[in-house]
Coordinates of C-alpha atoms in Angstrom, one line a residue:
M1 CA 390.4 171.4 11.9
N2 CA 387.0 170.5 10.8
N3 CA 384.2 171.1 13.3
V4 CA 381.4 168.9 14.0
K5 CA 378.0 170.4 12.4
Q6 CA 375.7 171.8 14.9
T7 CA 372.7 170.2 13.1
E8 CA 374.0 166.5 13.3
Q9 CA 371.5 164.6 15.0
V10 CA 372.5 161.3 17.3
K11 CA 370.7 158.9 18.9
A12 CA 370.8 159.6 22.8
I13 CA 368.9 158.6 26.0
V14 CA 366.9 161.9 27.0
L15 CA 365.3 162.6 30.5
E16 CA 362.0 164.5 29.2
G17 CA 361.1 165.5 32.9
Y18 CA 361.4 164.4 36.5
G19 CA 359.6 161.3 37.5
G20 CA 359.3 157.5 36.8
Y21 CA 360.8 155.6 34.0
D22 CA 358.3 156.8 31.6
K23 CA 360.2 160.0 31.6
I24 CA 363.4 158.4 29.8
K25 CA 363.2 158.3 26.0
I26 CA 365.4 156.9 23.3
R27 CA 365.5 159.7 20.6
C28 CA 367.6 161.9 18.4
W29 CA 369.3 164.6 19.7
P30 CA 371.3 167.6 18.3
L31 CA 375.0 167.1 18.9
E32 CA 376.6 170.3 20.4
F33 CA 378.9 172.5 18.6
L34 CA 382.6 171.4 18.8
G35 CA 384.4 174.2 20.9
S36 CA 388.1 174.9 20.7
T37 CA 388.8 173.0 23.8
S38 CA 386.5 170.1 23.4
V39 CA 386.5 166.5 21.6
C40 CA 384.0 164.7 19.8
V41 CA 383.6 160.8 21.1
K42 CA 382.1 158.0 19.2
V43 CA 380.7 156.1 22.4
Q44 CA 381.0 152.3 22.8
L45 CA 380.4 151.8 26.4
C46 CA 378.3 154.0 29.2
G47 CA 378.4 153.5 32.7
V48 CA 375.1 153.6 34.9
N49 CA 375.2 155.3 38.2
F50 CA 372.9 156.5 41.1
S51 CA 373.5 160.1 39.9
D52 CA 371.4 159.2 36.8
I53 CA 368.6 158.2 39.1
Y54 CA 368.7 161.2 41.3
T55 CA 368.6 163.3 38.3
R56 CA 365.4 161.4 37.0
Q57 CA 363.8 161.6 40.3
G58 CA 364.4 165.5 40.7
F59 CA 366.7 165.0 43.4
L60 CA 369.1 167.5 41.5
R61 CA 366.7 170.2 40.3
Q62 CA 369.7 172.4 39.1
L63 CA 369.9 169.8 36.2
K64 CA 367.0 171.1 33.9
T65 CA 364.9 169.0 31.6
P66 CA 365.0 167.9 28.8
R67 CA 368.6 166.9 29.1
V68 CA 370.7 163.9 27.9
L69 CA 371.5 161.4 30.8
G70 CA 374.9 160.0 31.5
A71 CA 377.9 160.9 33.7
E72 CA 380.4 158.6 32.1
C73 CA 381.3 157.0 28.8
Y74 CA 384.0 155.2 27.1
G75 CA 385.0 155.4 23.2
T76 CA 387.2 156.9 20.6
V77 CA 388.0 160.3 19.7
E78 CA 386.7 161.3 16.2
T79 CA 387.4 165.1 16.2
I80 CA 389.2 167.5 18.4
G81 CA 389.0 171.2 19.0
N82 CA 391.6 173.7 17.7
E83 CA 393.2 174.2 21.2
V84 CA 393.4 170.5 22.4
K85 CA 397.0 169.3 22.5
N86 CA 396.6 166.1 24.7
F87 CA 394.5 163.9 22.5
Q88 CA 394.3 163.1 18.6
C89 CA 391.8 161.5 16.6
G90 CA 391.7 157.4 17.4
D91 CA 392.7 157.9 21.1
R92 CA 390.6 155.6 23.2
V93 CA 389.3 157.9 26.2
V94 CA 387.1 157.5 29.1
C95 CA 384.9 160.7 30.0
Y96 CA 383.2 161.8 33.2
V97 CA 380.9 164.7 33.5
W98 CA 379.0 164.8 36.6
T99 CA 376.2 166.7 35.2
G100 CA 375.5 164.2 32.5
G101 CA 375.0 164.5 28.6
L102 CA 377.2 161.3 27.8
F103 CA 374.5 158.9 27.0
G104 CA 374.9 159.5 23.2
E105 CA 376.3 157.7 20.2
K106 CA 378.5 160.6 19.8
V107 CA 379.1 163.2 22.5
I108 CA 381.0 166.7 22.8
V109 CA 383.1 166.5 25.9
P110 CA 385.4 169.2 27.5
A111 CA 389.3 167.7 26.9
N112 CA 389.8 168.2 30.5
N113 CA 386.8 165.6 31.2
C114 CA 388.6 162.8 29.6
F115 CA 391.3 160.6 30.0
L116 CA 393.5 158.5 28.0
V117 CA 392.9 154.7 28.2
P118 CA 396.3 152.7 28.1
E119 CA 396.5 149.8 25.6
S120 CA 396.5 147.5 28.3
V121 CA 393.1 148.5 29.7
S122 CA 389.8 147.3 28.4
G123 CA 387.1 149.5 27.7
Q124 CA 384.7 147.9 30.2
D125 CA 387.2 148.4 33.0
A126 CA 388.2 151.9 31.8
V127 CA 384.4 152.9 31.9
A128 CA 384.0 151.6 35.3
L129 CA 386.7 153.7 36.8
P130 CA 385.4 157.4 37.0
A131 CA 382.6 157.6 39.2
N132 CA 383.1 154.5 41.4
Y133 CA 386.8 154.1 41.6
L134 CA 387.4 158.1 42.0
T135 CA 384.7 158.1 44.9
A136 CA 386.2 155.1 46.3
Y137 CA 389.7 156.3 46.3
L138 CA 388.9 160.0 47.8
S139 CA 386.7 158.2 50.5
I140 CA 389.3 155.6 51.3
F141 CA 392.6 157.8 51.1
T142 CA 391.9 161.4 50.6
M143 CA 389.0 161.9 53.2
G144 CA 389.2 158.7 55.1
N145 CA 392.9 158.8 55.7
I146 CA 393.1 155.2 55.9
Q147 CA 395.9 153.6 58.0
P148 CA 397.4 150.1 58.4
G149 CA 395.4 148.0 60.9
D150 CA 391.9 150.2 60.2
T151 CA 388.6 148.4 60.5
V152 CA 386.5 150.1 58.0
L153 CA 382.6 149.7 57.4
I154 CA 381.2 150.3 53.8
H155 CA 377.3 150.6 53.4
S156 CA 376.0 149.0 50.3
I157 CA 379.1 147.3 49.7
A158 CA 377.9 145.3 46.7
G159 CA 377.4 148.4 44.8
G160 CA 380.0 149.9 42.2
V161 CA 381.5 152.1 44.7
G162 CA 381.7 149.4 47.6
C163 CA 383.1 146.9 45.2
A164 CA 385.9 149.6 44.3
A165 CA 386.2 150.8 47.9
T166 CA 386.7 147.0 49.2
Q167 CA 389.6 146.5 46.7
L168 CA 391.2 150.0 47.4
A169 CA 391.1 149.4 51.4
N170 CA 392.7 146.0 50.8
T171 CA 395.9 147.5 49.2
V172 CA 396.6 148.8 53.0
R173 CA 398.3 146.2 55.1
D174 CA 396.0 144.5 57.8
T175 CA 393.0 146.3 56.8
V176 CA 389.6 144.6 58.1
V177 CA 386.7 145.5 55.5
V178 CA 383.2 145.0 56.8
G179 CA 380.0 145.8 54.8
T180 CA 376.1 146.0 54.7
A181 CA 374.5 143.9 51.6
S182 CA 371.5 141.7 51.0
A183 CA 372.3 137.9 52.1
S184 CA 372.4 136.6 48.2
K185 CA 375.6 138.7 47.7
H186 CA 377.5 137.6 50.8
K187 CA 379.6 134.8 49.0
Q188 CA 380.6 137.2 46.1
L189 CA 381.6 139.9 48.4
K190 CA 383.9 137.7 50.5
A191 CA 385.5 136.7 47.1
N192 CA 386.1 140.4 46.4
G193 CA 387.8 141.0 50.0
V194 CA 385.2 141.6 52.4
S195 CA 386.0 140.1 56.0
H196 CA 382.6 140.3 57.3
V197 CA 379.2 140.8 55.6
L198 CA 376.1 142.3 57.6
H199 CA 372.5 141.9 56.6
H200 CA 371.0 145.7 55.8
E201 CA 368.4 145.0 58.5
N202 CA 369.4 145.5 62.0
Y203 CA 373.1 145.9 60.8
E204 CA 373.8 148.4 63.8
T205 CA 373.8 145.3 66.4
L206 CA 376.0 143.3 63.9
A207 CA 378.3 145.8 63.4
K208 CA 378.9 146.2 67.1
N209 CA 379.2 142.6 67.6
V210 CA 381.9 142.4 64.7
S211 CA 383.9 145.3 66.0
P212 CA 382.8 146.3 69.6
E213 CA 385.3 148.9 69.7
G214 CA 384.1 150.7 66.8
Y215 CA 385.3 151.4 63.3
D216 CA 388.1 153.6 62.1
L217 CA 386.5 154.6 58.9
I218 CA 382.7 154.3 57.7
I219 CA 381.5 155.2 54.0
D220 CA 377.9 156.0 54.2
S221 CA 375.9 156.1 51.0
I222 CA 372.7 156.0 52.7
G223 CA 372.4 159.2 54.1
G224 CA 369.4 160.4 56.1
P225 CA 368.7 159.1 59.5
N226 CA 371.6 156.6 59.1
I227 CA 374.2 159.4 59.5
E228 CA 373.4 159.3 63.1
I229 CA 374.0 155.5 63.1
S230 CA 377.0 155.7 61.5
Q231 CA 378.6 158.3 64.0
T232 CA 377.7 156.1 66.9
L233 CA 379.9 153.1 65.3
L234 CA 382.9 155.3 65.3
K235 CA 386.0 154.8 67.2
P236 CA 387.7 157.8 68.9
C237 CA 389.6 159.5 66.1
G238 CA 387.3 157.8 63.5
R239 CA 386.2 159.2 60.4
L240 CA 382.8 159.1 58.6
V241 CA 382.4 160.0 54.8
I242 CA 379.0 160.8 53.6
I243 CA 379.0 160.1 50.0
G244 CA 375.2 160.1 48.9
G245 CA 371.5 159.6 49.9
S246 CA 370.4 156.5 48.6
C247 CA 367.6 156.1 51.3
Y248 CA 365.8 158.5 49.4
I249 CA 365.8 156.2 46.2
N250 CA 362.9 153.6 46.1
G251 CA 362.5 152.2 42.5
E252 CA 360.7 154.5 40.1
T253 CA 359.9 157.6 42.4
L254 CA 361.3 159.3 45.4
K255 CA 360.2 158.4 48.9
I256 CA 360.1 161.9 49.6
V257 CA 359.2 164.4 47.1
R258 CA 357.9 167.4 49.1
S259 CA 360.5 169.5 50.6
L260 CA 363.4 167.3 49.5
S261 CA 365.9 169.8 49.9
M262 CA 364.7 170.4 53.6
K263 CA 364.6 166.5 54.1
W264 CA 368.2 166.2 52.8
Q265 CA 369.4 168.3 55.8
T266 CA 370.0 166.6 59.1
K267 CA 370.1 167.7 62.8
N268 CA 372.5 164.7 63.6
L269 CA 375.8 166.7 63.0
V270 CA 376.2 168.4 66.3
P271 CA 379.7 169.9 66.8
Q272 CA 379.6 169.4 70.7
T273 CA 379.2 165.6 70.0
M274 CA 382.0 165.5 67.3
I275 CA 384.3 167.3 69.6
E276 CA 383.6 165.1 72.9
Q277 CA 383.6 161.8 70.8
N278 CA 386.8 162.9 68.8
I279 CA 385.2 161.9 65.7
T280 CA 385.4 163.5 62.0
V281 CA 382.3 163.8 59.7
C282 CA 382.5 165.0 56.2
G283 CA 381.2 164.8 52.8
L284 CA 382.3 164.1 49.3
H285 CA 380.8 165.5 46.2
L286 CA 383.0 164.0 43.2
G287 CA 381.5 166.0 40.5
M288 CA 382.0 169.2 42.4
L289 CA 385.4 168.3 43.4
F290 CA 386.4 167.7 39.8
D291 CA 384.9 171.2 38.8
S292 CA 387.0 172.9 41.6
N293 CA 390.4 170.7 41.5
P294 CA 390.6 168.9 38.2
K295 CA 394.4 168.5 38.6
K296 CA 393.7 166.4 41.7
I297 CA 391.1 164.2 39.9
H298 CA 393.6 163.8 37.0
Y299 CA 396.4 162.6 39.6
I300 CA 394.1 160.1 41.0
M301 CA 392.7 158.8 37.8
E302 CA 396.5 158.0 36.8
E303 CA 397.0 156.3 40.0
L304 CA 393.9 154.1 39.6
L305 CA 395.3 153.1 35.9
K306 CA 398.4 152.0 37.4
M307 CA 396.9 150.0 40.3
L308 CA 394.7 148.4 37.4
K309 CA 397.7 147.6 35.4
N310 CA 399.4 146.3 38.4
K311 CA 396.5 144.1 39.2
L312 CA 395.8 145.8 42.6
I313 CA 392.2 146.4 41.5
K314 CA 389.9 145.0 39.1
P315 CA 386.3 146.4 38.4
M316 CA 383.5 144.1 39.0
I317 CA 381.1 144.1 35.9
H318 CA 377.7 143.1 37.1
E319 CA 375.9 143.2 33.5
I320 CA 376.4 144.9 30.2
L321 CA 373.0 145.8 28.5
P322 CA 372.1 147.1 25.1
F323 CA 372.0 150.9 25.0
D324 CA 368.3 151.0 24.5
D325 CA 367.6 149.0 28.0
V326 CA 368.6 151.8 30.1
I327 CA 365.4 151.5 32.1
G328 CA 366.3 147.9 32.7
A329 CA 369.8 149.1 33.9
Q330 CA 368.3 151.7 36.3
T331 CA 365.9 149.1 37.9
I332 CA 369.0 147.0 38.6
L333 CA 370.6 149.8 40.5
A334 CA 367.5 151.2 42.0
E335 CA 366.3 147.8 43.2
R336 CA 369.8 146.9 44.7
M337 CA 370.1 143.8 42.6
N338 CA 373.8 144.6 41.3
F339 CA 377.1 143.4 42.2
G340 CA 379.3 145.8 40.9
K341 CA 379.0 147.8 37.9
V342 CA 376.0 148.2 35.3
L343 CA 377.2 149.1 31.7
L344 CA 375.3 150.0 28.6
K345 CA 376.8 148.9 25.1
F346 CA 376.5 150.6 21.7
N347 CA 376.3 148.2 18.7
H348 CA 377.6 150.6 15.9

């Protein structure tokens, strides 16, 4: 098997340091050496996620710069390592690596981080699955243990995870889905299966009016002080799944730069309170779960592809931008302008 030359240079989106949009550059980047258990993928589409913004703003300091951004991409396998048995050249694949490195015209990806895309699934649907639908599936079914008749509250429900979680929750009988979003998105959200849409501002009072007895499941992507509010809205035996900290994201820079790791901590998780109120509070980090239990992630991805084939789910694509317009794509997410997924496209 011919290996990709280590000296090959490819066009990539590179983060040169933590900070604002000026730290993102489109430049040539050396392609990694093709290891025996990896594949080389020619990229056609990339999925843009909040994790890219977290990385840029220095939220994930373990990810050193300079580095190539991007947690997910879709493309065609060009070359395979000597030990790779489950892929061949020409296969259509979607890839997910939570630490990034996938925003390039060609990328080297461990075969275990790739999923074969069936002929019936489009590239844009496939690339919308890993970060958003895997997170949503784990939040709704695995961590959230949704049951028929449950009332679910999903924060930032117009985002990629929110749209995915809505569709997945509605595959369960008699589910009521409630979500927070800006007023301009309410009509689209109801078309996606949301029963009640609440304004972000003062949502706590509105949430209590919609479901006075509380919520069986809450998916909280806001984090910070909002965790305490979410707990107060749970029914007895209710479950809170914390999946992010978007309250720390504000356009170009972090709202809180100093002592960020300390600020990310919260004193709002009190064991006595959880016991007395009979509630469950849990956290989800898709990337670290992938690292520790890849078989589980692959199983869920197969389930999602079946659901997509059976038209139980359908990714909402907000916009497909040219690959070079990554700053425009991040701006859409950071300023909460999107309804669904934002993609970048290569024109090879």
